[in-house]
Each structure stands twice: as structure tokens, then as C-alpha cells.
């Protein structure tokens, strides 16, 4: 099984920490966030990952090459950021022959059950399954409305007047068929450019495990405390 692990963001909300270290390598309880992701993928049967890089890419490359990992990792350097959908489109051949593949936003710290979510995705034969969580501030998130059998009947990125608090977790399982719904341009975003085209064709999967976007200094500090209370793949090694 394959996954895109999206880690190219510059982490501007985490400055000054990200002035000298890429966001995906920020340590949580002494381990880089990226290591938790690699261990999570391995635990749930993902064998091959494409990791996009942009900010301080040599540091990421050095980290990946510093040890032998249990999964195969391909680095994809973006001189100019392509956006989440642009990265996938530029590497469409990586997953075109897969039954399904994962798209994972490396901004998050999570112990989500990716294998259970994949089974849900396959049972529903969906174009895309979106991981969902209950947001405290839904106006800052992509918000979904669910219909029968968890079919997503509406999705709005950062709505002024949210109709629910079911927020996009940045964790997806997708069929290669979604490539037909990508805009034909090199730079594009999943939330703004792809998901609105999939309304009525994708499903929502509520994530009950721990999930936190560490993209702000407050949340990064929270992650340092939470890591002591929850069990994560990579707590020891993977």
C-alpha cells in the first residue's frame, strides 16, 4: 500500500522554531514528528510513501538517510510549492495502479487507525474517504455535512457560518479515480479545488483516536504534554 505524506509547508505559524528546522522534524518528546508518521504508516500496512519537501529539504533528506526505515520512502522536492493536489497530480503514476492510497497531512500528531479507515473506504467503494474530527473552531477548518451512510453532502473550506463542526482531519483514503476530478493546472489545493467536486461522491469517517494539528505554537506545546498521556507508534521505535 502507498501513501502521500505531505510535509512541504514552511510552518510560518511556528516561527521562530521553523527558521532553522522544517516543521516535520520538530521534536515531540525527543522524536521528530515525521518519525511518528513513518511508524504509524508501518503499523497499518503502508509499505511505500512519497514525502514532499520544500523548506530546508536537505535536513529532511539527511534525516531519512540517517537510518534504515521499515517502509520505502521517496523524496519529492518542490522548488515552488505545488499545493496538496498539485503534489499528487505531479506524481500520479506513483498511485495510478493502486486499489486505493492514503493522503496524510504531516502537520498532525495522531494515532489514528489508518487500517480501519481503509476498510471503511473499501466497503463503501468511495472515490475518497475523508477523516473527520469535532472542531472547536469550525470556521477555521474545512467543514463537512454528512448524509445517509456517511456520504458527504456538503463541504466548505473555512466557512463564515459553519453548518456543522465535523472538520477535515487531513487524512484520506482515495481511489485513483479521483485524479479525474483534479484541475488541469500544476498548482492546486485538495480542500479548495478537489473536494467541492466530490460532494455526493465521497464519504466521511469520524476519527475517534487522538489527533492534533501542531501548526501553531500553542498546539505544539500542547502536543508535548499530550504525548505523555496517549500511546503512539514510535514511542519506542518502529
Short mmCIF file of C-alpha atoms in Angstrom, two decimals:
data_model
loop_
_atom_site.label_atom_id
_atom_site.label_comp_id
_atom_site.label_asym_id
_atom_site.label_seq_id
_atom_site.Cartn_x
_atom_site.Cartn_y
_atom_site.Cartn_z
CA UNK A 1 0.00 0.00 0.00
CA UNK A 2 1.13 3.53 -0.77
CA UNK A 3 0.66 6.97 0.73
CA UNK A 4 1.43 10.60 0.09
CA UNK A 5 2.86 12.21 3.22
CA UNK A 6 2.52 15.96 2.68
CA UNK A 7 5.27 17.76 4.58
CA UNK A 8 6.43 20.62 2.38
CA UNK A 9 4.87 23.52 4.28
CA UNK A 10 7.13 26.25 5.67
CA UNK A 11 5.48 26.33 9.09
CA UNK A 12 5.17 30.11 9.24
CA UNK A 13 2.88 29.98 12.30
CA UNK A 14 5.58 28.08 14.17
CA UNK A 15 8.29 30.69 13.75
CA UNK A 16 10.93 31.12 15.11
CA UNK A 17 11.14 27.33 15.59
CA UNK A 18 10.85 26.67 11.86
CA UNK A 19 13.50 29.22 10.92
CA UNK A 20 16.13 26.54 11.46
CA UNK A 21 14.21 23.26 11.29
CA UNK A 22 11.43 22.04 8.97
CA UNK A 23 8.06 21.55 10.62
CA UNK A 24 8.02 17.82 10.00
CA UNK A 25 11.22 17.42 12.02
CA UNK A 26 10.10 19.37 15.07
CA UNK A 27 10.69 17.13 18.08
CA UNK A 28 7.84 15.85 20.24
CA UNK A 29 9.09 14.12 23.36
CA UNK A 30 12.51 13.94 21.73
CA UNK A 31 11.41 12.40 18.42
CA UNK A 32 10.73 14.22 15.13
CA UNK A 33 7.07 14.39 14.16
CA UNK A 34 7.98 12.67 10.89
CA UNK A 35 9.20 9.61 12.77
CA UNK A 36 5.79 9.17 14.39
CA UNK A 37 4.21 9.29 10.93
CA UNK A 38 6.59 6.71 9.47
CA UNK A 39 5.90 4.36 12.36
CA UNK A 40 2.13 4.88 12.04
CA UNK A 41 2.27 4.03 8.34
CA UNK A 42 4.29 0.89 9.00
CA UNK A 43 1.91 -0.22 11.76
CA UNK A 44 -1.10 -0.03 9.42
CA UNK A 45 0.40 -1.80 6.44
CA UNK A 46 1.58 1.11 4.31
CA UNK A 47 4.79 -0.02 2.65
CA UNK A 48 5.73 2.91 0.41
CA UNK A 49 5.50 6.66 1.00
CA UNK A 50 6.09 9.68 -1.20
CA UNK A 51 7.22 12.57 1.02
CA UNK A 52 7.22 16.05 -0.48
CA UNK A 53 9.74 18.59 0.77
CA UNK A 54 10.36 22.28 0.22
CA UNK A 55 11.54 24.18 3.31
CA UNK A 56 15.05 23.14 4.43
CA UNK A 57 14.88 19.98 2.29
CA UNK A 58 18.47 18.91 2.97
CA UNK A 59 17.64 18.44 6.65
CA UNK A 60 14.76 16.13 5.76
CA UNK A 61 16.92 14.23 3.30
CA UNK A 62 19.66 13.80 5.91
CA UNK A 63 17.14 12.54 8.46
CA UNK A 64 15.65 10.00 6.06
CA UNK A 65 19.10 8.76 5.04
CA UNK A 66 20.32 8.56 8.64
CA UNK A 67 18.80 5.11 9.27
CA UNK A 68 17.05 2.14 7.71
CA UNK A 69 13.28 2.51 7.85
CA UNK A 70 10.70 -0.30 7.76
CA UNK A 71 8.98 1.30 4.75
CA UNK A 72 10.25 2.67 1.46
CA UNK A 73 10.41 6.49 1.37
CA UNK A 74 10.66 8.59 -1.81
CA UNK A 75 11.51 12.28 -1.50
CA UNK A 76 9.90 14.73 -3.91
CA UNK A 77 11.44 18.20 -3.85
CA UNK A 78 9.21 21.16 -4.76
CA UNK A 79 11.20 24.23 -5.73
CA UNK A 80 7.90 26.11 -5.70
CA UNK A 81 5.05 24.75 -3.61
CA UNK A 82 2.53 22.89 -5.77
CA UNK A 83 -0.27 22.66 -3.20
CA UNK A 84 -1.67 19.42 -1.83
CA UNK A 85 -3.47 18.46 -5.03
CA UNK A 86 -0.61 19.66 -7.22
CA UNK A 87 1.81 17.30 -5.47
CA UNK A 88 -0.47 14.33 -6.10
CA UNK A 89 -1.08 15.29 -9.73
CA UNK A 90 2.66 15.66 -10.36
CA UNK A 91 3.16 12.14 -9.01
CA UNK A 92 0.03 10.49 -10.36
CA UNK A 93 1.96 7.48 -11.69
CA UNK A 94 3.02 6.64 -8.13
CA UNK A 95 -0.54 5.53 -7.32
CA UNK A 96 -2.34 5.08 -10.62
CA UNK A 97 -2.28 1.27 -10.38
CA UNK A 98 -3.23 1.11 -6.69
CA UNK A 99 -6.61 -0.10 -5.47
CA UNK A 100 -6.53 2.82 -3.07
CA UNK A 101 -3.92 5.06 -1.44
CA UNK A 102 -3.63 7.34 1.57
CA UNK A 103 -3.05 11.09 1.67
CA UNK A 104 -1.70 12.24 5.02
CA UNK A 105 -1.00 15.77 6.20
CA UNK A 106 2.20 15.66 8.25
CA UNK A 107 1.15 18.73 10.27
CA UNK A 108 -0.80 16.41 12.57
CA UNK A 109 0.19 14.29 15.51
CA UNK A 110 -2.14 11.30 15.57
CA UNK A 111 -2.51 7.63 16.40
CA UNK A 112 -5.47 7.22 14.04
CA UNK A 113 -6.34 3.69 12.95
CA UNK A 114 -5.48 4.02 9.27
CA UNK A 115 -6.22 0.34 8.58
CA UNK A 116 -9.78 0.57 9.96
CA UNK A 117 -10.36 3.71 7.90
CA UNK A 118 -9.12 1.91 4.78
CA UNK A 119 -11.56 -0.93 5.39
CA UNK A 120 -14.39 1.59 5.70
CA UNK A 121 -13.27 3.18 2.44
CA UNK A 122 -13.24 -0.14 0.59
CA UNK A 123 -16.63 -1.22 1.99
CA UNK A 124 -18.22 1.96 0.63
CA UNK A 125 -16.36 1.79 -2.71
CA UNK A 126 -15.90 5.52 -2.37
CA UNK A 127 -13.92 7.87 -4.57
CA UNK A 128 -12.48 9.37 -1.41
CA UNK A 129 -12.93 8.89 2.33
CA UNK A 130 -12.20 11.93 4.48
CA UNK A 131 -11.16 11.57 8.10
CA UNK A 132 -13.29 13.84 10.31
CA UNK A 133 -12.96 15.24 13.82
CA UNK A 134 -15.07 17.52 16.01
CA UNK A 135 -13.60 21.02 15.71
CA UNK A 136 -13.76 23.60 18.50
CA UNK A 137 -13.41 26.38 15.91
CA UNK A 138 -15.10 25.06 12.75
CA UNK A 139 -14.79 28.42 10.97
CA UNK A 140 -11.05 27.75 10.76
CA UNK A 141 -11.46 24.31 9.14
CA UNK A 142 -12.91 22.56 6.14
CA UNK A 143 -16.39 21.52 7.28
CA UNK A 144 -18.44 18.55 6.04
CA UNK A 145 -22.13 17.70 6.34
CA UNK A 146 -22.97 14.00 6.39
CA UNK A 147 -25.96 12.30 4.83
CA UNK A 148 -27.07 8.65 4.81
CA UNK A 149 -24.25 6.09 5.21
CA UNK A 150 -21.81 8.91 5.97
CA UNK A 151 -21.98 10.28 2.43
CA UNK A 152 -20.63 13.84 2.41
CA UNK A 153 -23.45 16.05 1.13
CA UNK A 154 -21.67 19.38 1.55
CA UNK A 155 -18.15 20.59 2.14
CA UNK A 156 -16.94 24.17 2.60
CA UNK A 157 -13.38 25.25 3.31
CA UNK A 158 -13.28 27.68 6.27
CA UNK A 159 -16.96 28.73 6.12
CA UNK A 160 -18.06 32.02 7.65
CA UNK A 161 -21.16 30.28 9.08
CA UNK A 162 -20.35 26.60 9.64
CA UNK A 163 -23.32 24.23 9.40
CA UNK A 164 -21.58 21.55 11.47
CA UNK A 165 -18.39 21.02 13.45
CA UNK A 166 -17.27 17.93 11.52
CA UNK A 167 -13.88 19.07 10.26
CA UNK A 168 -11.46 17.70 7.71
CA UNK A 169 -8.65 15.91 9.56
CA UNK A 170 -6.21 15.93 6.64
CA UNK A 171 -6.28 12.12 6.46
CA UNK A 172 -7.77 10.49 3.35
CA UNK A 173 -8.04 7.19 1.58
CA UNK A 174 -8.68 7.64 -2.12
CA UNK A 175 -9.24 5.74 -5.33
CA UNK A 176 -7.00 6.66 -8.29
CA UNK A 177 -10.28 7.66 -9.98
CA UNK A 178 -10.16 10.96 -8.06
CA UNK A 179 -7.42 12.10 -10.45
CA UNK A 180 -10.21 12.73 -12.97
CA UNK A 181 -11.52 15.45 -10.64
CA UNK A 182 -8.25 17.35 -10.28
CA UNK A 183 -7.94 20.70 -12.07
CA UNK A 184 -5.63 20.67 -15.05
CA UNK A 185 -3.02 23.05 -13.66
CA UNK A 186 0.24 22.46 -11.79
CA UNK A 187 -0.66 24.28 -8.54
CA UNK A 188 -3.88 23.32 -6.77
CA UNK A 189 -5.29 22.52 -3.35
CA UNK A 190 -7.33 19.50 -2.26
CA UNK A 191 -9.62 21.48 0.04
CA UNK A 192 -10.45 24.31 -2.35
CA UNK A 193 -10.08 22.70 -5.77
CA UNK A 194 -10.89 18.98 -5.46
CA UNK A 195 -13.20 18.24 -2.52
CA UNK A 196 -16.03 20.53 -3.71
CA UNK A 197 -16.11 18.47 -6.94
CA UNK A 198 -16.55 15.27 -4.91
CA UNK A 199 -19.65 16.30 -2.94
CA UNK A 200 -22.06 13.38 -3.04
CA UNK A 201 -19.26 11.06 -4.22
CA UNK A 202 -17.11 10.82 -1.06
CA UNK A 203 -17.62 9.58 2.48
CA UNK A 204 -16.72 10.84 5.92
CA UNK A 205 -15.02 8.71 8.56
CA UNK A 206 -15.10 10.01 12.15
CA UNK A 207 -11.68 9.60 13.76
CA UNK A 208 -12.04 8.68 17.42
CA UNK A 209 -8.34 8.40 18.17
CA UNK A 210 -6.04 11.27 19.17
CA UNK A 211 -5.44 13.95 16.54
CA UNK A 212 -3.88 17.41 16.88
CA UNK A 213 -2.66 19.86 14.26
CA UNK A 214 0.65 21.08 15.67
CA UNK A 215 0.77 24.02 13.26
CA UNK A 216 0.67 26.71 15.97
CA UNK A 217 2.98 27.34 18.90
CA UNK A 218 0.13 26.72 21.37
CA UNK A 219 -0.72 23.37 19.80
CA UNK A 220 2.94 22.41 19.57
CA UNK A 221 3.27 22.98 23.30
CA UNK A 222 0.05 21.00 23.88
CA UNK A 223 1.46 18.09 21.89
CA UNK A 224 4.48 17.96 24.20
CA UNK A 225 2.12 17.36 27.12
CA UNK A 226 -0.37 15.08 25.35
CA UNK A 227 2.34 12.73 24.11
CA UNK A 228 2.83 11.65 27.72
CA UNK A 229 -0.82 10.60 28.12
CA UNK A 230 -1.52 8.75 24.84
CA UNK A 231 0.14 5.81 23.14
CA UNK A 232 1.66 6.45 19.72
CA UNK A 233 3.51 4.27 17.23
CA UNK A 234 7.13 5.33 17.53
CA UNK A 235 7.05 5.85 21.29
CA UNK A 236 9.92 3.38 21.37
CA UNK A 237 10.90 2.61 17.77
CA UNK A 238 9.47 1.25 14.54
#
